[in-house]
Amino acid sequence: MHTNKTSIAKISRPNISGTFARKRLFTLLDDCRKRQIVWVSGPAGSGKTTLIANYLDERRLPCLWYQVDAGDADIASFFYYLGLAAQKAAPRFRKALPLLTPEYLLGVSVFTRSFFENMYSRLKPPFVVVLDNYQEAPNQSPLHDLINLGLSLIPPGIHVFVLSRNEPPAAFTRLRANNAMQVVGWNELRFTLEESKQMVRLKMKQKLTEVAIEELHKKTEGWAAGLVLLMEDAGTEKARPQTTGAHFQPEVFNYFAGEVLDKLDSETRDFLLMTAYFPTMTTRMAEKMTGQDNAGEILAGLNRNHFFTEAHQTADPSYQYHALFREFLLTKMKESLKPEGVVHAQNRAAAILEEAGQVEDAARLSWSAGDWNGLTRLVVIHASALVAQGRARTIGEWLENMPGELIARDPWLLYWFGVSRMSHDLHESRLLLEQAYGLFKERGDASGLYLSWSGIVETFVYEWSDFHPLDRWIAEAEVLLRDHPAFPSAELEARFVSGLFCALMYRQPHHRDLPRWEERVRRMIDSAEDIRIKLTVGSHLVFYYTWWSGDQLKAAMLVNTLRSAVRSAEISPISKIVWQAIEAASSWMTGDNEACLAAVKDGLRIAGETGVRLWNFMLLSQASFG
């Protein structure tokens, strides 16, 4: 899955122009920066984003801007996009921040600490990190604890602004108690009478009397969104609901927004309703959705007039509606169309989102529309890339929203559902992969068969417990090779060969074909370009030479080959740990117990520093032998 201009809007600051400087709050924020965390909370439409964007401009502070959304419930997605934001903020660092791949999940707090420390070290003080729309983080998400940890590590010269409709959650209590956080709330954010006057004079072409402006201010109680809408509606004498005590209530906003929408020309009104399905959009996306070739002019005009439309600083301008306004537009869209019309519009928007690379947004729209064919297509096309980014749980979330009977009939959905469970429930993962294998077999799908077979065997290797059930899958491998002798790809061949070798070694070391598969694995190690494949497969082969065949010469030659590869490449923490296990095993088997224990110590040190404890059991077993 590629990263494109529209998905970059998530990590781009809004381009705010033509608004007045709220010097009162700028001075307050200067004072708040005596502490490293500033939490800005207020109701929707209270001007939080505009305030902070203007403040950063006024004080000429560089920033990393990150919009929190529902997709961040998958913490691997959060770290993926935050890593992109860090690259954007500090492009001089070529090496990307690490992905939260499954090997880190047993030590995610250590990974989080390392990630934030690495990220902060790339930012040149003075610097500000902004977490916008924090209220979108699900209440029960582990994200709160991880961000809390990240905030506790802020170095001098770096400040974090968190923008939310809500007060800080319980996870942040200690930061507040330790005076590391300053909260700016609704009482500070609401417009004073003088600020309301400035806003009206800046925005309105027609002049209002002082009395009229004071009336607007009184009705809105300093609520920025309400002030904008009443300015649009100024001069009418209709009875209106009172905003007193309810400035944050959607029904108040909806009432005024409905009156304003009715006064727009039909072209602009239809444009707003149709494009509300897009969380962010380019001009091209809006043109495709509405068929209006002046989409760029409409969006630029809405932004220029501060009509709840933000522009983002990207190469190709992207736009998004204020969340409150977008919710209102989506409600009006449902009211104006029959149910089948709504579904058709959602499906069209999802297709445009997918084409633009906003795959997660396309998936959410597909499942809300009940477009299971569209969601299935998204899974099949994009699951592999998401899994490679460590974001398998995002795939799991998509599939959890699909009817179970549909998944049960589709082997590819079963397969990716199984893969999404592999990092945290090997038993469930194996059951799903076995169901997928059965359906692939009925359909004669060679790629699906080799993938699901390899996944099943990998669950046994990762579990490292009862290998008895592998008898069935060893027999099934022979059937698979007979019925589909040509491997669909070199990658599938490598996974299958490695899997069958491990299955035979750990369950049937007496099998007559084991030496033949050992030779194929050896050739694969020699030809593989991926150092992780070399080390992962090589570790099993070292154990085979030393434990099963007793060929210490081959073991020593293989260790020397792998050592050379390790020294010539930048490798991941899990690859370093696997290598230490190989060194330890090779050392005790040749009687060098001190070298064995030293290798184990190094491996455990790397595991402790990175949180990658997946192979601690292997390191400790080598230490006990040593």
XYZ file of C-alpha atoms in Angstrom:
626
model
C 0.000 0.000 0.000
C 1.532 3.287 -1.047
C 1.600 6.528 0.874
C -0.012 9.283 -1.134
C -0.840 12.958 -0.883
C -4.240 12.469 0.683
C -3.113 10.041 3.369
C -0.294 12.495 4.139
C -3.017 14.955 5.248
C -3.106 12.913 8.464
C 0.440 14.079 9.201
C 0.253 17.587 7.707
C -0.594 20.749 9.604
C -3.618 22.712 8.412
C -2.910 25.793 6.327
C -4.675 28.535 8.284
C -4.808 31.993 6.753
C -6.915 35.132 7.030
C -7.710 34.729 10.735
C -6.935 37.275 13.415
C -4.200 36.702 15.985
C -5.639 35.858 19.386
C -2.833 37.578 21.286
C -4.501 36.925 24.639
C -4.201 33.176 24.074
C -0.770 33.430 22.457
C 0.510 34.979 25.672
C -1.221 32.260 27.669
C 0.378 29.537 25.525
C 3.797 31.146 25.973
C 3.289 30.821 29.720
C 1.983 27.245 29.369
C 5.185 26.244 27.606
C 6.968 26.443 30.933
C 5.691 22.869 31.046
C 6.411 20.425 28.244
C 2.841 19.242 27.622
C -0.067 21.565 26.854
C -3.507 19.930 26.716
C -6.033 22.089 24.839
C -9.606 20.926 25.444
C -12.869 22.433 24.335
C -16.086 21.554 22.534
C -16.168 20.861 18.813
C -15.926 24.094 16.882
C -14.178 26.041 19.644
C -11.189 26.880 17.430
C -8.529 24.606 18.940
C -6.846 23.670 15.654
C -6.936 27.221 14.283
C -5.508 28.608 17.513
C -2.525 26.253 17.634
C -1.775 26.530 13.907
C -1.820 30.339 14.196
C 0.319 30.246 17.324
C 2.981 28.123 15.629
C 3.034 30.561 12.716
C 3.181 33.606 14.988
C 6.052 32.181 17.055
C 7.745 30.592 14.017
C 7.938 27.193 15.685
C 8.595 24.090 13.552
C 6.205 21.254 14.239
C 5.231 17.650 13.660
C 1.452 17.576 13.200
C -0.447 14.304 13.696
C -4.217 13.781 13.433
C -5.436 10.972 15.662
C -8.294 8.915 14.205
C -10.121 5.630 14.771
C -7.477 3.717 12.794
C -4.956 4.411 15.547
C -6.740 1.806 17.664
C -4.299 -0.504 15.855
C -1.168 0.720 17.608
C 0.979 -0.588 14.747
C -0.860 1.871 12.475
C -0.193 4.660 14.964
C 3.547 3.995 14.944
C 3.536 3.559 11.143
C 2.010 6.986 10.518
C 3.927 8.678 13.348
C 7.102 7.336 11.750
C 6.064 8.938 8.450
C 5.396 12.194 10.279
C 8.869 12.072 11.838
C 10.447 11.502 8.427
C 8.544 14.498 7.093
C 9.577 16.664 10.037
C 13.255 15.610 9.942
C 14.050 14.549 6.361
C 17.809 14.694 6.957
C 17.526 11.339 8.733
C 17.342 8.740 5.983
C 16.803 5.691 8.163
C 13.104 5.241 8.942
C 11.859 4.686 12.472
C 11.033 1.017 13.174
C 7.672 -0.570 12.431
C 5.779 -2.297 15.234
C 6.084 -5.762 13.700
C 4.923 -8.837 15.668
C 8.297 -9.616 17.247
C 8.001 -6.411 19.329
C 4.562 -7.161 20.791
C 5.834 -9.004 23.869
C 7.751 -5.870 24.836
C 5.673 -3.068 23.376
C 6.475 -0.655 26.217
C 10.197 -1.034 25.518
C 9.533 -0.500 21.806
C 7.503 2.617 22.632
C 10.271 4.061 24.780
C 12.888 3.415 22.105
C 10.646 4.794 19.336
C 9.884 8.083 21.092
C 13.473 8.595 22.234
C 14.636 8.029 18.648
C 11.956 10.357 17.273
C 12.690 13.158 19.749
C 16.415 12.923 18.979
C 15.659 13.816 15.343
C 13.774 17.000 16.209
C 15.877 20.145 16.574
C 14.713 22.366 19.483
C 12.726 24.471 19.784
C 10.144 22.106 18.314
C 6.466 21.305 18.844
C 4.664 17.994 18.363
C 0.887 18.356 17.896
C -1.572 15.513 18.487
C -4.840 16.791 17.030
C -8.342 15.298 17.478
C -7.174 13.168 20.378
C -10.798 12.440 21.339
C -10.897 10.031 18.375
C -8.672 7.537 20.226
C -10.985 4.750 21.494
C -11.482 4.797 25.268
C -10.209 1.266 25.850
C -7.285 1.481 23.440
C -3.760 0.744 24.738
C -2.783 3.839 22.748
C -3.398 6.050 25.815
C -0.801 4.225 27.926
C 1.739 4.241 25.086
C 1.336 7.962 24.404
C 1.491 8.621 28.141
C 4.843 6.813 28.171
C 5.998 8.756 25.121
C 5.042 12.056 26.756
C 7.038 11.187 29.875
C 10.206 11.072 27.749
C 10.068 14.560 26.195
C 13.559 16.113 26.230
C 14.269 19.816 26.908
C 13.356 22.112 24.033
C 10.528 19.883 22.770
C 6.858 20.585 23.592
C 3.758 18.525 22.866
C 0.332 20.100 22.318
C -2.611 17.689 22.601
C -5.891 18.950 21.120
C -9.079 17.218 22.246
C -12.761 17.753 22.908
C -12.213 15.956 26.217
C -10.188 16.463 29.359
C -7.026 14.310 29.703
C -7.949 10.636 30.339
C -6.995 8.782 33.499
C -3.773 7.457 31.939
C -2.356 11.004 32.092
C -3.071 11.606 35.786
C 0.555 11.224 36.837
C 1.750 13.765 34.248
C -0.706 16.307 35.660
C 0.238 15.469 39.242
C 3.925 15.952 38.417
C 3.211 19.383 36.897
C 4.403 18.204 33.477
C 1.116 19.211 31.848
C -0.828 22.461 31.590
C -4.506 22.320 30.577
C -6.121 25.078 28.517
C -9.893 24.614 28.660
C -13.164 26.045 27.379
C -13.112 29.038 29.709
C -9.861 30.169 28.099
C -10.777 29.196 24.516
C -14.138 30.946 24.274
C -14.095 34.276 22.512
C -14.216 37.398 24.610
C -16.552 40.144 23.432
C -13.600 42.006 21.942
C -12.455 38.880 20.065
C -15.967 38.344 18.717
C -15.888 41.914 17.435
C -12.556 41.302 15.731
C -13.884 38.112 14.137
C -17.029 39.779 12.820
C -15.138 42.756 11.400
C -12.611 40.485 9.693
C -15.131 38.131 8.143
C -18.262 40.099 7.361
C -18.481 42.373 4.345
C -21.501 44.203 5.706
C -21.024 46.236 8.857
C -22.953 45.361 11.988
C -23.697 47.704 14.835
C -22.027 47.254 18.190
C -25.378 46.151 19.607
C -25.795 43.512 16.885
C -22.326 42.119 17.495
C -22.923 42.013 21.239
C -26.118 40.064 20.554
C -24.221 37.556 18.402
C -21.611 37.157 21.131
C -24.266 36.666 23.792
C -26.083 34.008 21.771
C -22.920 32.040 20.969
C -21.254 32.422 24.393
C -17.938 32.832 22.623
C -18.345 29.581 20.645
C -16.358 30.046 17.408
C -18.455 27.671 15.275
C -21.691 29.300 16.396
C -20.316 32.752 15.678
C -19.341 31.778 12.122
C -22.780 30.347 11.417
C -24.713 33.258 12.924
C -22.615 35.696 10.925
C -23.694 33.817 7.796
C -27.271 34.090 9.019
C -27.078 37.654 10.343
C -30.103 39.800 9.718
C -32.819 37.136 9.797
C -35.459 37.365 12.478
C -36.389 33.708 12.810
C -36.827 32.205 16.221
C -33.723 30.268 17.129
C -32.778 27.833 19.885
C -30.817 29.245 22.782
C -27.186 28.109 22.966
C -26.908 28.837 26.687
C -25.407 25.837 28.435
C -25.440 23.872 25.192
C -22.676 25.424 23.084
C -21.243 22.007 22.418
C -24.507 20.280 21.492
C -24.715 19.079 17.857
C -28.402 19.986 17.566
C -27.582 23.674 18.080
C -24.922 23.572 15.398
C -27.204 21.581 13.088
C -30.000 24.115 13.418
C -27.883 27.043 12.291
C -25.922 24.993 9.724
C -29.227 23.896 8.179
C -30.312 27.503 7.717
C -26.954 28.422 6.169
C -26.957 25.388 3.875
C -30.434 26.247 2.578
C -29.185 29.671 1.495
C -26.297 28.333 -0.580
C -26.667 27.909 -4.320
C -27.662 24.369 -5.324
C -24.260 23.642 -6.901
C -22.332 24.377 -3.705
C -24.923 22.662 -1.512
C -24.818 19.449 -3.576
C -21.018 19.628 -3.658
C -20.812 19.791 0.136
C -23.182 16.879 0.648
C -21.491 14.590 -1.893
C -17.933 15.257 -0.719
C -18.735 14.810 2.989
C -17.911 11.116 2.613
C -14.219 12.001 2.270
C -12.252 12.465 5.521
C -9.699 14.288 3.356
C -9.792 15.013 -0.358
C -7.859 16.455 -3.255
C -9.468 18.554 -5.953
C -9.332 15.549 -8.276
C -11.247 13.360 -5.814
C -13.940 16.010 -5.399
C -14.261 16.341 -9.179
C -14.747 12.589 -9.582
C -17.345 12.436 -6.810
C -19.428 15.414 -7.921
C -18.746 15.699 -11.644
C -18.054 19.420 -11.100
C -14.905 20.628 -12.859
C -14.716 23.722 -10.648
C -14.196 21.647 -7.481
C -10.854 23.323 -6.808
C -12.448 26.764 -6.863
C -15.237 25.686 -4.515
C -12.863 24.105 -1.982
C -10.443 27.030 -2.081
C -13.357 29.432 -1.604
C -14.729 27.508 1.358
C -11.292 27.527 2.966
C -10.665 31.178 2.169
C -13.986 32.140 3.755
C -13.288 29.946 6.818
C -16.408 27.914 6.133
C -15.414 24.844 8.207
C -12.955 23.715 5.521
C -9.258 23.241 6.277
C -6.475 23.081 3.696
C -3.323 21.044 4.396
C 0.240 21.852 3.480
C 0.878 19.139 0.909
C 2.339 19.248 -2.616
C -1.153 18.803 -4.067
C -3.547 20.767 -1.805
C -5.845 18.548 0.218
C -8.888 19.622 2.171
C -11.051 18.365 4.988
C -14.244 19.579 6.598
C -14.384 20.332 10.280
C -15.579 17.198 12.081
C -18.748 18.872 13.384
C -19.619 20.209 9.945
C -18.890 16.866 8.279
C -21.152 15.036 10.723
C -23.914 17.525 9.926
C -23.452 17.097 6.147
C -23.541 13.300 6.392
C -26.784 13.504 8.379
C -28.309 15.798 5.751
C -27.140 13.446 3.006
C -28.999 10.555 4.608
C -32.117 12.691 4.929
C -32.021 13.825 1.301
C -31.525 10.420 -0.356
C -33.329 7.117 -0.268
C -31.371 4.295 1.444
C -30.278 2.823 -1.887
C -29.046 6.263 -2.963
C -26.954 6.592 0.185
C -25.394 3.171 -0.396
C -24.616 4.047 -4.019
C -22.921 7.303 -2.938
C -20.930 5.510 -0.232
C -19.758 2.861 -2.672
C -18.700 5.519 -5.177
C -16.813 7.438 -2.501
C -15.116 4.238 -1.272
C -13.905 3.462 -4.810
C -12.456 6.974 -5.145
C -10.806 6.716 -1.721
C -9.214 3.398 -2.674
C -7.940 4.805 -5.940
C -6.441 7.746 -4.030
C -4.689 5.374 -1.612
C -6.858 6.128 1.426
C -7.419 2.431 1.905
C -8.359 2.483 5.591
C -10.995 5.150 4.961
C -12.301 3.200 1.961
C -12.617 0.102 4.153
C -14.577 1.937 6.857
C -16.937 3.344 4.253
C -17.356 -0.073 2.620
C -18.364 -1.805 5.832
C -20.683 1.031 6.858
C -22.389 0.649 3.453
C -22.458 -3.150 3.752
C -20.405 -3.397 0.546
C -18.839 -6.743 1.349
C -17.572 -7.301 -2.195
C -15.726 -3.997 -2.033
C -14.299 -4.784 1.399
C -13.219 -8.244 0.231
C -11.362 -6.671 -2.686
C -9.585 -4.280 -0.317
C -8.498 -7.148 1.927
C -7.180 -9.280 -0.933
C -5.292 -6.407 -2.583
C -3.856 -4.605 0.435
C -3.523 -7.167 3.245
C -0.013 -8.250 2.306
C 1.367 -4.690 2.460
C -0.391 -3.947 5.747
C 0.969 -7.120 7.333
C 4.485 -6.203 6.164
C 4.051 -2.870 7.968
C 3.116 -4.718 11.171
C -0.524 -3.657 10.812
C -2.157 -7.088 10.709
C -4.698 -6.004 13.335
C -6.056 -3.418 10.917
C -6.944 -6.326 8.611
C -8.497 -8.087 11.588
C -10.653 -5.032 12.330
C -11.925 -4.945 8.739
C -12.841 -8.615 8.868
C -14.477 -8.395 12.287
C -16.992 -6.027 10.691
C -17.952 -8.565 8.020
C -20.668 -11.220 8.450
C -19.086 -14.461 9.656
C -20.894 -16.560 7.063
C -19.266 -14.564 4.248
C -15.811 -15.068 5.693
C -16.463 -18.792 6.161
C -17.130 -19.146 2.411
C -14.084 -17.235 1.182
C -10.661 -18.880 1.632
C -8.742 -15.628 1.139
C -10.704 -13.882 3.882
C -10.121 -16.877 6.158
C -6.415 -16.821 5.322
C -5.903 -13.135 6.109
C -8.081 -13.414 9.204
C -5.775 -16.191 10.364
C -2.683 -14.119 9.628
C -4.155 -11.176 11.568
C -4.515 -13.425 14.635
C -1.044 -14.955 14.463
C 0.646 -12.374 16.683
C -1.684 -12.848 19.662
C -3.683 -16.092 19.328
C -1.838 -18.920 17.595
C -4.603 -21.450 18.244
C -7.312 -19.331 16.606
C -4.921 -18.411 13.819
C -4.259 -22.079 13.076
C -7.979 -22.945 13.004
C -8.682 -20.170 10.500
C -5.713 -21.154 8.325
C -6.833 -24.789 8.357
C -10.321 -23.754 7.191
C -8.740 -21.658 4.454
C -6.585 -24.596 3.360
C -9.658 -26.819 3.040
C -11.441 -24.317 0.771
C -8.323 -23.661 -1.295
C -8.033 -27.418 -1.802
C -11.606 -27.640 -3.066
C -10.849 -24.877 -5.570
C -7.421 -26.139 -6.593
C -5.828 -22.774 -5.768
C -2.082 -23.475 -5.614
C -1.068 -20.061 -4.239
C -3.644 -20.231 -1.472
C -2.664 -23.800 -0.631
C 1.057 -23.055 -0.317
C 0.413 -19.887 1.695
C -2.042 -21.422 4.147
C 0.043 -24.605 4.546
C 3.126 -22.524 5.355
C 1.161 -20.387 7.811
C -0.146 -23.462 9.618
C 3.358 -24.900 10.055
C 4.669 -21.526 11.227
C 2.110 -21.485 14.054
C 3.606 -24.741 15.387
C 7.171 -23.401 15.142
C 6.221 -20.138 16.901
C 4.298 -22.039 19.581
C 7.149 -24.522 20.138
C 4.949 -26.933 22.057
C 3.150 -30.023 20.740
C 4.487 -31.026 17.313
C 2.370 -34.195 16.986
C -0.256 -32.584 14.714
C 2.478 -31.879 12.170
C 2.211 -35.511 11.026
C -0.973 -34.557 9.192
C 0.615 -31.544 7.522
C 3.744 -33.420 6.491
C 1.489 -35.916 4.697
C -0.503 -33.052 3.217
C 2.723 -31.512 1.888
C 3.366 -34.626 -0.179
C -0.125 -34.359 -1.687
C 0.404 -30.671 -2.360
C 3.703 -31.282 -4.154
C 2.137 -34.055 -6.220
C -0.904 -32.024 -7.285
C 0.902 -28.682 -7.734
C 4.584 -29.392 -8.474
C 5.267 -25.897 -9.873
C 5.569 -23.240 -7.160
C 3.518 -20.113 -7.924
C 6.445 -17.848 -6.949
C 9.978 -17.920 -5.558
C 8.737 -16.382 -2.299
C 6.176 -19.154 -1.798
C 8.795 -21.759 -2.607
C 11.118 -20.337 0.055
C 8.368 -20.330 2.709
C 7.252 -23.847 1.864
C 10.758 -25.341 1.707
C 11.681 -23.764 5.035
C 8.391 -24.901 6.592
C 8.661 -28.496 5.408
C 12.269 -28.746 6.558
C 11.294 -27.528 10.046
C 8.253 -29.820 10.183
C 10.379 -32.867 9.307
C 13.247 -31.916 11.646
C 11.074 -31.268 14.695
C 8.514 -34.017 14.166
C 9.926 -36.691 11.805
C 13.760 -36.471 11.881
C 13.881 -40.066 10.608
C 12.003 -39.177 7.395
C 13.785 -40.455 4.310
C 13.429 -37.131 2.479
C 14.850 -34.906 5.224
C 18.399 -34.856 3.751
C 16.956 -33.735 0.391
C 15.081 -30.837 1.991
C 18.164 -29.975 4.063
C 20.076 -29.519 0.818
C 17.346 -27.289 -0.630
C 17.349 -25.173 2.511
C 21.138 -24.803 2.281
C 20.898 -23.637 -1.340
C 18.138 -21.228 -0.354
C 20.339 -19.685 2.357
C 23.173 -19.225 -0.140
C 20.921 -17.510 -2.681
C 18.644 -15.485 -0.372
C 19.193 -11.727 -0.377
C 17.083 -11.057 2.729
C 19.372 -11.355 5.776
C 16.398 -12.133 8.010
C 15.531 -15.181 5.886
C 19.168 -16.293 6.003
C 19.310 -16.082 9.784
C 15.856 -17.450 10.581
C 16.229 -20.457 8.311
C 19.920 -20.763 9.094
C 19.233 -21.119 12.820
C 17.118 -24.211 12.193
C 19.773 -25.640 9.893
C 22.546 -25.093 12.479
C 20.472 -26.998 15.025
C 19.921 -29.771 12.496
C 23.655 -30.185 11.811
C 24.617 -30.162 15.466
C 21.685 -31.989 17.095
C 20.390 -34.338 14.430
C 23.163 -35.180 11.975
C 26.145 -34.446 14.239
C 27.994 -32.828 11.344
C 29.968 -30.180 13.256
C 32.044 -29.260 10.204
C 28.934 -28.262 8.223
C 27.622 -26.396 11.253
C 30.864 -24.426 11.591
C 30.926 -23.603 7.864
C 27.317 -22.397 7.998
C 27.970 -20.256 11.075
C 30.945 -18.632 9.318
C 28.792 -17.950 6.244
C 26.070 -16.370 8.330
C 28.572 -14.379 10.421
C 29.904 -12.809 7.234
C 26.374 -11.883 6.125
C 25.578 -10.370 9.540
C 28.685 -8.154 9.500
C 27.938 -6.819 6.023
C 24.336 -5.723 6.603
C 22.167 -3.509 8.797
C 19.866 -5.975 10.469
C 16.757 -5.754 12.636
C 16.743 -6.528 16.376
C 15.084 -9.917 15.846
C 17.768 -10.848 13.302
C 20.502 -9.834 15.756
C 18.885 -11.943 18.473
C 18.527 -14.957 16.186
C 22.187 -14.600 15.330
C 23.198 -14.569 19.016
C 21.198 -17.777 19.502
C 23.049 -19.358 16.584
C 26.419 -18.272 18.003
C 25.477 -19.595 21.435
C 24.350 -22.970 20.093
C 27.432 -23.360 17.945
C 29.714 -22.465 20.868
C 28.435 -24.920 23.461
C 28.267 -27.693 20.901
C 31.989 -27.242 20.272
C 32.791 -26.992 23.988
C 33.294 -23.210 24.204
C 30.871 -22.605 27.039
C 32.164 -19.125 27.901
C 31.532 -17.951 24.338
C 28.047 -19.497 24.535
C 27.150 -17.576 27.688
C 28.607 -14.352 26.264
C 26.456 -14.704 23.127
C 23.358 -15.343 25.252
C 24.150 -12.282 27.381
C 24.416 -10.126 24.256
C 21.150 -11.544 22.894
C 19.277 -10.888 26.141
C 20.725 -7.362 26.273
C 19.377 -6.633 22.775
C 16.006 -8.126 23.763
C 15.872 -5.935 26.875
C 16.798 -2.769 24.972
C 14.327 -3.318 22.130
C 11.504 -5.269 23.781
C 11.905 -8.101 21.243
C 11.613 -11.022 23.660
C 10.220 -13.488 21.136
C 13.359 -15.660 21.267
C 14.252 -15.351 24.949
C 13.230 -18.986 25.414
C 15.784 -20.039 22.791
C 18.550 -17.892 24.237
C 17.914 -19.190 27.757
C 17.827 -22.795 26.582
C 21.250 -22.324 24.957
C 22.511 -20.752 28.187
C 21.354 -23.783 30.185
C 23.186 -26.116 27.779
C 26.278 -23.926 28.016
